[in-house]
XYZ file of C-alpha atoms in Angstrom:
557
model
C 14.496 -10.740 119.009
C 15.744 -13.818 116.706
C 19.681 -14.237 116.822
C 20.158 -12.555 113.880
C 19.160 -9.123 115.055
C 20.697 -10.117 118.689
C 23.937 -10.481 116.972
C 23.609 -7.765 114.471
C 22.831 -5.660 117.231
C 25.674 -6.040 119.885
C 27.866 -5.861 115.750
C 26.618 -2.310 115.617
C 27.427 -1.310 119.381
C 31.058 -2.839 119.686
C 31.697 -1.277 115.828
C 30.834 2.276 117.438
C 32.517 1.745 120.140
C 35.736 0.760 118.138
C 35.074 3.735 116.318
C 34.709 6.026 119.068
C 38.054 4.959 120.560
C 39.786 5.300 117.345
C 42.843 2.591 118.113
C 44.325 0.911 114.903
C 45.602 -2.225 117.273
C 45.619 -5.780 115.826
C 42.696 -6.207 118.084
C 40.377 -3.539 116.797
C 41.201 -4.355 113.447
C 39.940 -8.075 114.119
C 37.223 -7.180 115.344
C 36.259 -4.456 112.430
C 37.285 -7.292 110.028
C 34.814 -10.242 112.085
C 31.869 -7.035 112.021
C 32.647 -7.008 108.202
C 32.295 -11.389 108.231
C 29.220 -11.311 110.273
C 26.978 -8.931 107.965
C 28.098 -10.445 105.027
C 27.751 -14.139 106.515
C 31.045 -14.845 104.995
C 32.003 -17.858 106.344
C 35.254 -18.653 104.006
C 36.289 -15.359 105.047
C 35.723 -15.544 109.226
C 37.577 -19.148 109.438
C 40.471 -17.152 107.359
C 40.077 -14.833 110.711
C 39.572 -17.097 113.219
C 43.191 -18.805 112.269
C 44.805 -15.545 111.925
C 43.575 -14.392 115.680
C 44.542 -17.835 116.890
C 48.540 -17.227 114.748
C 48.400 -13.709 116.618
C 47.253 -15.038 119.520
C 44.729 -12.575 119.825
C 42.092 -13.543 123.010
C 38.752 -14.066 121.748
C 35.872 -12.984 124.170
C 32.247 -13.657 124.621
C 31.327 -11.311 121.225
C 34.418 -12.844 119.229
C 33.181 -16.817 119.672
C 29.084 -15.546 119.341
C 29.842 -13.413 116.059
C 31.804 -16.669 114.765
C 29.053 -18.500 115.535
C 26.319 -16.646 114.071
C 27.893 -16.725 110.836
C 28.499 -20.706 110.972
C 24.584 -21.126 111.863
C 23.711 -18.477 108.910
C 25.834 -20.628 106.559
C 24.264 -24.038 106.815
C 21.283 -22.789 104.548
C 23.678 -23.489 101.521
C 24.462 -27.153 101.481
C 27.399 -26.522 99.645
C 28.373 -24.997 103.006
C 26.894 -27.385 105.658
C 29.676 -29.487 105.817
C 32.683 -26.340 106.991
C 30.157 -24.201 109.234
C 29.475 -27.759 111.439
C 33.571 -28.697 111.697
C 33.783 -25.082 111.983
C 31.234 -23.748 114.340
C 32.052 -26.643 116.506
C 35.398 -25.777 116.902
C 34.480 -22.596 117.846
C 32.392 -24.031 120.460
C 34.742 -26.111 122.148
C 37.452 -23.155 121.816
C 34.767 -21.183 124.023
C 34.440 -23.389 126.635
C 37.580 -24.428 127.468
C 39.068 -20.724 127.389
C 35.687 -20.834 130.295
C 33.634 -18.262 128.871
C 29.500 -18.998 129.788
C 27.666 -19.532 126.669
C 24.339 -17.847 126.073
C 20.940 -19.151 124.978
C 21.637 -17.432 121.493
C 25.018 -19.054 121.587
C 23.897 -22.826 122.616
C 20.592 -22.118 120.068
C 23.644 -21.356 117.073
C 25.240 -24.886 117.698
C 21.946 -27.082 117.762
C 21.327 -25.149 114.675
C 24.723 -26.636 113.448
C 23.634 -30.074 114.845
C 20.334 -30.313 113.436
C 21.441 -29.441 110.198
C 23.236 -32.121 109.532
C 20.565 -34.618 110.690
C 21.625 -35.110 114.307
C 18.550 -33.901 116.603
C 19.895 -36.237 119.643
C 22.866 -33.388 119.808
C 20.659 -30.997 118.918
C 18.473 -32.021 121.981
C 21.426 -32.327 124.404
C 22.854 -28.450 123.454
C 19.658 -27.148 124.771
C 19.543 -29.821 127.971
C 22.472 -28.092 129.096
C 21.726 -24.459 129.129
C 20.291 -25.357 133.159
C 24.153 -26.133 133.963
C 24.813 -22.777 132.378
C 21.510 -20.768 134.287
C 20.605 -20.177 130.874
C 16.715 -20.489 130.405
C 16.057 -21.983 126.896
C 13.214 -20.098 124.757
C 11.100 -21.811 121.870
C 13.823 -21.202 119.454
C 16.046 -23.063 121.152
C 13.941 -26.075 121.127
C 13.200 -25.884 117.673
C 16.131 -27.153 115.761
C 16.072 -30.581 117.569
C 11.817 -31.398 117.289
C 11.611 -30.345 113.998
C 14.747 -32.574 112.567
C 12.816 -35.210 114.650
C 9.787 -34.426 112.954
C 11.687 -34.377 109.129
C 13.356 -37.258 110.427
C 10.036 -39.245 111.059
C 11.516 -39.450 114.961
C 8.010 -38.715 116.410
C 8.654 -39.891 119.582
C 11.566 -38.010 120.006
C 9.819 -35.112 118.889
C 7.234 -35.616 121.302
C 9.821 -35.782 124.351
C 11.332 -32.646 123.032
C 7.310 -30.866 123.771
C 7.215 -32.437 127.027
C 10.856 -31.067 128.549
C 9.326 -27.365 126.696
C 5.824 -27.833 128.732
C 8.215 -28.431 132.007
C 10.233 -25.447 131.480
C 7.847 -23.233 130.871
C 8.169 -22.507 127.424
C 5.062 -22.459 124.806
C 4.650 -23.529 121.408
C 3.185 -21.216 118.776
C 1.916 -22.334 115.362
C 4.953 -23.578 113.095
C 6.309 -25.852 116.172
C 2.550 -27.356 116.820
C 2.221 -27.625 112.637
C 5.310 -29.425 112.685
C 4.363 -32.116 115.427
C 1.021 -32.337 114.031
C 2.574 -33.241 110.391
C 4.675 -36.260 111.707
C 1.642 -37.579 113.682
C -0.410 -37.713 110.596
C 2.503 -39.159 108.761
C 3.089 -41.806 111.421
C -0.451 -42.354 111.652
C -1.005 -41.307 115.735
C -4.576 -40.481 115.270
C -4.594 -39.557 119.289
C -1.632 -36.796 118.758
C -3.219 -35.211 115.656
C -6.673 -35.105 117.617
C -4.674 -33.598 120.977
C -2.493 -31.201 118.365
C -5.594 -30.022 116.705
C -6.659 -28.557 119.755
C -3.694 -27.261 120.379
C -3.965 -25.037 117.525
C -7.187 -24.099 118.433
C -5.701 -22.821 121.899
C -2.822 -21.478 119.882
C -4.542 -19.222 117.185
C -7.819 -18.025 115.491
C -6.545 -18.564 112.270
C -4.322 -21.521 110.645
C -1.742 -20.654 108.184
C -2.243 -22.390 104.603
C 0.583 -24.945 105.018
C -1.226 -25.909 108.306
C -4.244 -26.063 106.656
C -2.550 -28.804 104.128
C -1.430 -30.825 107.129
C -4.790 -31.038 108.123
C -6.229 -31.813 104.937
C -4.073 -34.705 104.306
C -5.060 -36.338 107.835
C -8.112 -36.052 106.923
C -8.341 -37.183 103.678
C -6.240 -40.368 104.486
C -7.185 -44.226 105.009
C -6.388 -44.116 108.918
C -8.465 -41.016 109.421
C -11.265 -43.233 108.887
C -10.675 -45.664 111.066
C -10.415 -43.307 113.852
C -12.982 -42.677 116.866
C -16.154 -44.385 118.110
C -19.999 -45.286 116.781
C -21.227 -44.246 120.030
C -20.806 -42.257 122.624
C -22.706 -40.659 125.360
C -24.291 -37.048 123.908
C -25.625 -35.965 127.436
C -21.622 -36.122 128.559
C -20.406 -34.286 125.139
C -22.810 -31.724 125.718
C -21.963 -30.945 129.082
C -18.334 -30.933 128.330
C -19.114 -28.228 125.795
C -21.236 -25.939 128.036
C -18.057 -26.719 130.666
C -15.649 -25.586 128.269
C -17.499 -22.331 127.068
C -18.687 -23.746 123.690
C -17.271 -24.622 120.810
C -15.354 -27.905 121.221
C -15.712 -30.921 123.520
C -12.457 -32.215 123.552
C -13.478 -35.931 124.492
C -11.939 -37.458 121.066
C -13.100 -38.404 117.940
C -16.702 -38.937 117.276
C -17.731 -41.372 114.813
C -16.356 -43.698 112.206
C -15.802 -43.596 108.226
C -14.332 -41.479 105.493
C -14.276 -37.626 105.779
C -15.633 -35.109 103.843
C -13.167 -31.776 103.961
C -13.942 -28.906 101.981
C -13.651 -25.157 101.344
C -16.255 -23.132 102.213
C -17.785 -19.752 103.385
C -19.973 -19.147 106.564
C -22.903 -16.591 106.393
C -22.828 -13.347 108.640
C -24.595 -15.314 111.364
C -21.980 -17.896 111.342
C -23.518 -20.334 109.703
C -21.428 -22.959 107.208
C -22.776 -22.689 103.725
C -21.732 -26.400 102.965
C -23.247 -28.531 106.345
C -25.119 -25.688 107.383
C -23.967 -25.901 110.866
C -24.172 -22.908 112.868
C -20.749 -22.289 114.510
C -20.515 -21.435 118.468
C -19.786 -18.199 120.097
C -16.819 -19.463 122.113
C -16.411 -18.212 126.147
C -13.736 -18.231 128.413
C -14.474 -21.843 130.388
C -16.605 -22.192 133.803
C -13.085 -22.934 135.967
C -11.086 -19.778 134.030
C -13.934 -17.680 134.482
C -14.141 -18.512 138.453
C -10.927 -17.991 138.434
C -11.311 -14.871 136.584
C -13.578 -14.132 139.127
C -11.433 -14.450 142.317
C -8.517 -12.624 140.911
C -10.429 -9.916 140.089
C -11.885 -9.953 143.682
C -8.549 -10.755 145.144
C -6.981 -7.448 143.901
C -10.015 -5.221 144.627
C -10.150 -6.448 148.293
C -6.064 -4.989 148.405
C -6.564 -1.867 146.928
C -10.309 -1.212 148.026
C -12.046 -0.640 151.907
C -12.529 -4.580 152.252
C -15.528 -4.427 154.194
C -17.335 -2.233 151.367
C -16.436 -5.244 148.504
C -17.148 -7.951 150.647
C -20.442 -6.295 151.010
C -20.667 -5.974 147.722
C -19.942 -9.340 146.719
C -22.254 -10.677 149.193
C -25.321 -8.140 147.522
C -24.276 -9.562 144.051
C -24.971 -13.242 145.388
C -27.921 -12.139 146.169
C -29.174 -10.554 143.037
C -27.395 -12.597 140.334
C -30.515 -12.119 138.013
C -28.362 -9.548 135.691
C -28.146 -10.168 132.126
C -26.114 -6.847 131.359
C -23.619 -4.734 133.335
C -23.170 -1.003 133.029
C -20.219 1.240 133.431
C -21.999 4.484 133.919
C -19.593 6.540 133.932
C -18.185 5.472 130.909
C -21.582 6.258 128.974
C -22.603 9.275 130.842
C -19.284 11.006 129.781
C -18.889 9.815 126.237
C -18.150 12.607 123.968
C -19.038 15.251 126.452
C -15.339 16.731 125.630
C -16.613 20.395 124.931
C -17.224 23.766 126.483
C -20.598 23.119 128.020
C -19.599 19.136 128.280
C -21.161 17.266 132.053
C -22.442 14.151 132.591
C -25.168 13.205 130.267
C -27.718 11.463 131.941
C -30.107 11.060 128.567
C -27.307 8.509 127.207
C -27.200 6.492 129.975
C -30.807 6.570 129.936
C -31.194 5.116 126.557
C -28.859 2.583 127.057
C -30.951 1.193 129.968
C -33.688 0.825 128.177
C -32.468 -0.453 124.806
C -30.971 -3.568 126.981
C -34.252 -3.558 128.486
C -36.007 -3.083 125.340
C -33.715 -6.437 123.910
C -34.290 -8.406 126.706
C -37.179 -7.614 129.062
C -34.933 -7.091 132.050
C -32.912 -4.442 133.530
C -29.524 -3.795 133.684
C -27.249 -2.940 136.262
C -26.043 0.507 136.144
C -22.559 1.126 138.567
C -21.991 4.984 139.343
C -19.912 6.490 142.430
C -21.786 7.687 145.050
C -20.092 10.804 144.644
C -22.038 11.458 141.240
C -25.275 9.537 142.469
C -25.575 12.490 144.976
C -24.677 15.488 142.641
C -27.063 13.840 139.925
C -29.814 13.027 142.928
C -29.721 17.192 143.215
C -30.742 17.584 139.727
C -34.443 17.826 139.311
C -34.664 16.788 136.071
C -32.458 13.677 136.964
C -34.219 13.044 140.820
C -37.131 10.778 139.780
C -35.384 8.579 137.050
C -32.277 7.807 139.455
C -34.901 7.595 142.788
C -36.444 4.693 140.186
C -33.792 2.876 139.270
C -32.710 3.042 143.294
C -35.858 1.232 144.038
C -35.772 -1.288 141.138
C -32.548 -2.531 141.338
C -31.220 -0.742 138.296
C -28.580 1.190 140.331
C -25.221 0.604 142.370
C -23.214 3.259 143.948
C -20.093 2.206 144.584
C -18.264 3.508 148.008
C -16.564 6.773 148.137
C -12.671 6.465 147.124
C -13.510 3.139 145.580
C -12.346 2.488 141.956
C -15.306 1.377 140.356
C -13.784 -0.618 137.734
C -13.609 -3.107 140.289
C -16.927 -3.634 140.760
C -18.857 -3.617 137.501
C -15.744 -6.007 135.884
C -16.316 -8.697 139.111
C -20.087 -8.218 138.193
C -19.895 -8.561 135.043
C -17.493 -11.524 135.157
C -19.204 -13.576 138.321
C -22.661 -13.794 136.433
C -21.530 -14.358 133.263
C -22.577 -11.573 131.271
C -22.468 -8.796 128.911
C -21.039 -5.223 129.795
C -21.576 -2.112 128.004
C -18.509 -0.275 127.903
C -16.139 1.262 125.442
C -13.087 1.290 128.242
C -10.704 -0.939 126.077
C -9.242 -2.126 129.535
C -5.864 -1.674 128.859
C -4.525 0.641 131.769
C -2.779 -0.777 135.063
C -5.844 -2.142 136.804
C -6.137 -4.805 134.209
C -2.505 -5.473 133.113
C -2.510 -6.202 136.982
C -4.785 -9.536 136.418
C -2.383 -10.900 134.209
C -4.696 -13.145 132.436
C -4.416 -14.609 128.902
C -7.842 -15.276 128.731
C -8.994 -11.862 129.547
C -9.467 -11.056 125.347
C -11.217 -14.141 124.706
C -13.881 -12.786 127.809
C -13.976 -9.500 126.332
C -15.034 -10.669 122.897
C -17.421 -12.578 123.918
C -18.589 -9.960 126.721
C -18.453 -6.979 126.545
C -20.529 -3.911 123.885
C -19.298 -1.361 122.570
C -21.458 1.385 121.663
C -22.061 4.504 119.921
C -24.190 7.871 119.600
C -24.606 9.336 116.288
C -26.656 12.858 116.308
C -28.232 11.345 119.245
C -29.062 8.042 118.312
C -27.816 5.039 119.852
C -26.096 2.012 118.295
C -25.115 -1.033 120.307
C -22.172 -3.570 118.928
C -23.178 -6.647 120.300
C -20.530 -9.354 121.088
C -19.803 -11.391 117.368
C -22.648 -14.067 117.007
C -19.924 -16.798 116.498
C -15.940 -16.946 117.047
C -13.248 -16.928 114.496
C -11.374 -20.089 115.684
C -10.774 -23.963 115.011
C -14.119 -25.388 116.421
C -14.690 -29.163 117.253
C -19.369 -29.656 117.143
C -21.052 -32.604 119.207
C -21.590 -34.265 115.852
C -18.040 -35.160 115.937
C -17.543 -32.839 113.037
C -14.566 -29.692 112.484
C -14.526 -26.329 111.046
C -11.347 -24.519 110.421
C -10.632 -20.686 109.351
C -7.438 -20.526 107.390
C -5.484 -16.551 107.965
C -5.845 -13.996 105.003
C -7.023 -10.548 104.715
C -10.508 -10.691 104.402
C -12.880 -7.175 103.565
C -15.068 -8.988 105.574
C -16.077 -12.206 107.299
C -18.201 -13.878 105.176
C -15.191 -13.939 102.687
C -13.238 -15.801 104.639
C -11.863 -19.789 103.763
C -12.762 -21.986 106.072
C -12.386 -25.956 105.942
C -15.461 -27.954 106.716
C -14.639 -31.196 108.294
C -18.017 -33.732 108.273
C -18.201 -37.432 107.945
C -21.768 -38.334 105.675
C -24.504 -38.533 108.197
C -22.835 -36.757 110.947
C -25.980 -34.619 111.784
C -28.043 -38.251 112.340
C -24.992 -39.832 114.503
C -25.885 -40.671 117.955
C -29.223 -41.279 116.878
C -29.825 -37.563 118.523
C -30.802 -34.015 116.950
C -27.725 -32.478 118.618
C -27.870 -29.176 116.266
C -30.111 -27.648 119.051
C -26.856 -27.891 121.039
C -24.808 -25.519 119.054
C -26.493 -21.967 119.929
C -24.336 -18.842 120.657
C -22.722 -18.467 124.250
C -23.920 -20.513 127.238
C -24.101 -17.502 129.578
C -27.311 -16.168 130.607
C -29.176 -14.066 127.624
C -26.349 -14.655 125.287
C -26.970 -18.525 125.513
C -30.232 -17.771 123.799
C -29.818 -14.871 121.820
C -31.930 -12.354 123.115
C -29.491 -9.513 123.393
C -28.199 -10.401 120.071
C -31.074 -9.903 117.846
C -32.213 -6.973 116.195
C -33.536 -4.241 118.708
C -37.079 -4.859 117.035
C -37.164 -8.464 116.650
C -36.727 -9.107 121.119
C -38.921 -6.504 122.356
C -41.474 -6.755 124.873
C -42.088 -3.541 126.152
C -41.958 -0.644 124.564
C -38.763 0.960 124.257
C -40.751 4.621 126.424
C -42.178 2.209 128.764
C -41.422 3.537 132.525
C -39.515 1.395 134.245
C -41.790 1.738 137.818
C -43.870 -1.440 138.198
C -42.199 -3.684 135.978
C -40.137 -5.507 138.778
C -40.286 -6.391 142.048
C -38.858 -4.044 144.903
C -35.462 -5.031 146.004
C -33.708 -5.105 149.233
C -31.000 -2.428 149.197
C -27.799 -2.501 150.580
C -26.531 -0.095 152.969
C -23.788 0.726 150.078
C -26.540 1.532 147.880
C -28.668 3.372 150.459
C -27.168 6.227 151.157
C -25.818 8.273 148.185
């Protein structure tokens, strides 16, 4: 909530409550008459009021001083007003504090409003400094009167030490702060900030707003731009920072010299630019957030779960880490069985195994609870397909009372892979991890899937991310925000310097595939189901891979 509605909020509760009450004192009229100032943003009007309650010596509280000031910081967006709501609101200010009533962060964010408008970040700056001294924690809006007068101001230092004392409370930037910084570093010419804020915004959103966009257009098309990053550079190390970081940007500077080429473009359905023909990245969660990913999952599982039976599990998974898909059965085997003579339907999950076979030439790993493992084992239709995938490896029951959300996410997450679900992970199990980086893994994880009259249809992760993406030829590619009918509509700026594809001296293109995890590093369970295939989608799975040793877990259904 912006101070605006905070203020036009508690205007609407104390107005009831006058109302309710029903007294025509001098002090309920004030305050009907400063209700009256505040949603009109009169500000002639409320200094009229403010000396009247001062001749009447009527006490002003904590709603009195913030309503005053709300209209003072609404007022400076007329200049013909700037000058009255700073003498004004500052007088208010002081008033508050010496009749010792505690400011708020909306409060102390009204006043650097008042000081920033009138070209004085350094006050600005201070004002939000001392909300600690009030236990007041400051929130982006309150840091963003003083950095962006630094940043009109040309202050870019300044602007940057604002960021800093934001990073060290806590507090994150979103796009209009990180446009802003990025501006006066191109118009101060600090190549290294504009390179650093850049991937900022690629952190920050998918998409950049236009007037971003123009920002980084202008670096780009300008004299220093050229001048900026090195003739050579090590490709072995850029590549390996990119598989590091999950693809799609290296983030070890600029690569090579001379003048820019930025233009507008399109990318195919495939995600390939129509202009440099680069084929954009399919962009992962990074190999230390997706251990960590990893832990946190286990860590909760072992508190809520028998540890013994996870640890066991865990351990079997180290084992047999060959997995290039993960399968919540129960997920499939219950989809749209929401009728009358609805059960488990075995012949879905069934064709989902083999259409991931089909696309890959390996098996998937199916989880199911023991519980249904045992009532499906009694089924004689069911007995041989389930006693198969037992013996191959295909199957994991997970422990009675166990949640097995647990275990196919940790699966699915340790070895990197995909995971055929349609659970939008949403309920308490996964709020619980707490992770920002748990959409960016789904994306890029997990299928969704579908059954029409029978027939099943897998949606495969996208083959390449909508986001700001940084190649190993040094080169950029930007998607600007719009409403787009579909993808291949969309703007997106092509950043290249001429000869980028030959710099290095190295064919790095062959660097750029989808996804560096497992099958969808190369593709496999991308493609068309027809163009991957090396069995036959009937063939029987007995034969086709080696027996495994089963755990005990796994053993006894």
């Amino acid at each position: 909530m912006d101070i605006s509605s905070s203020f036009n909020s508690e205007i609407t509760i104390q107005t009831k409550n006058m109302r309710k009450n029903n007294k025509h004192t001098p002090e309920s009229k004030f305050r009907h008459d400063l209700g009256l100032c505040s949603r009109k943003k009169n500000l002639s009007a409320a200094i009229s009021l403010y000396e009247s309650s001062l001749s009447n010596k009527i006490r002003l509280d904590h709603y009195h001083f913030n309503a005053f000031l709300y209209i003072c910081s609404e007022a400076i967006t007329d200049s013909s007003n700037m000058a009255s709501a700073f003498e004004f609101g500052f007088r208010v200010f002081d008033h508050m504090l010496s009749s010792e009533i505690k400011p708020t962060e909306a409060t102390i964010t009204a006043v650097a409003r008042l000081a920033a408008a009138v070209g004085d970040g350094d006050q600005a700056f201070e004002l939000v400094k001392t909300m600690g001294k009030y236990s007041v924690t400051p929130r982006l809006r309150s840091f963003e009167p003083a950095l962006f007068c630094y940043c009109r101001n040309l202050e870019a230092d300044k602007a940057y030490e604002v960021e800093n004392y934001m990073v060290s409370v806590g507090v994150s930037a979103e796009e209009p702060v990180i446009a802003a910084l990025l501006k006066v570093s191109v118009e101060t010419g600090r190549g290294d900030r504009v390179y650093d804020y850049l991937h900022e915004l690629r952190k920050t959103v998918r998409c950049v707003r236009e007037s971003t966009a123009d920002i980084i257009e202008t670096w780009f098309g300008a004299a220093v731009a050229e001048e900026v990053g090195v003739e050579e550079w090590e490709s072995e190390r850029v590549q390996e920072k990119v598989l590091r970081n999950g693809g799609g940007w290296h983030g070890v500077g600029w690569l090579g010299k001379g003048k820019w080429d930025v233009r507008r473009v399109n990318v195919d359905v495939g995600g390939g630019c129509l202009y440099c023909g680069e084929q954009l990245g399919c962009v992962d969660i990074d190999i230390d957030e997706t251990e960590k990913f990893a832990q946190a999952i286990a860590g909760l599982a072992m508190e809520r779960e028998v540890q013994s039976n996870f640890k066991e599990f865990q351990d079997w998974l180290e084992a047999h880490a060959e997995y290039e898909a993960i399968v919540d059965g129960a997920n499939i085997g219950l989809y749209q069985q929401n009728f009358a003579e609805g059960g488990f339907c075995m012949s879905q999950l069934d064709a989902v195994v083999k259409e991931l076979h089909s696309r890959s030439s390996k098996w998937p790993l199916v989880f199911l609870h023991k519980k249904r493992v045992r009532s499906l084992l009694e089924n004689a239709s069911h007995r041989k397909m389930l006693e198969e995938w037992l013996a191959q490896g295909v199957l994991y029951g997970t422990p009675h009372g166990s949640n097995d959300d647990w275990y196919w996410l940790y699966a699915a997450v340790k070895l990197k892979c995909l995971l055929v679900t349609n659970d939008e992970m949403r309920d308490h199990i996964f709020e619980l991890l707490g992770r920002s980086f748990f959409l960016k893994w789904k994306e890029r994880h997990q299928v969704r899937y579908t059954f029409l009259k029978g027939d099943l249809k897998l949606e495969m992760p996208p083959s390449y991310s909508l986001g700001i993406q940084e190649s190993v030829k040094g080169t950029w590619h930007v998607p600007l925000a719009g409403e787009c009918t579909d993808e291949s509509s969309r703007t997106w700026l092509c950043i290249t310097r001429p000869g980028s594809c030959e710099a290095s001296g190295r064919d790095n293109h062959k660097f750029l595939e989808p996804c560096d995890s497992k099958s969808i590093s190369n593709g496999k369970l991308h493609g068309h189901p027809d163009s991957s295939r090396i069995h036959d989608k009937q063939t029987s799975i007995t034969g086709k891979r080696k027996e495994r040793s089963l755990s005990p877990s796994r053993l006894d259904c």
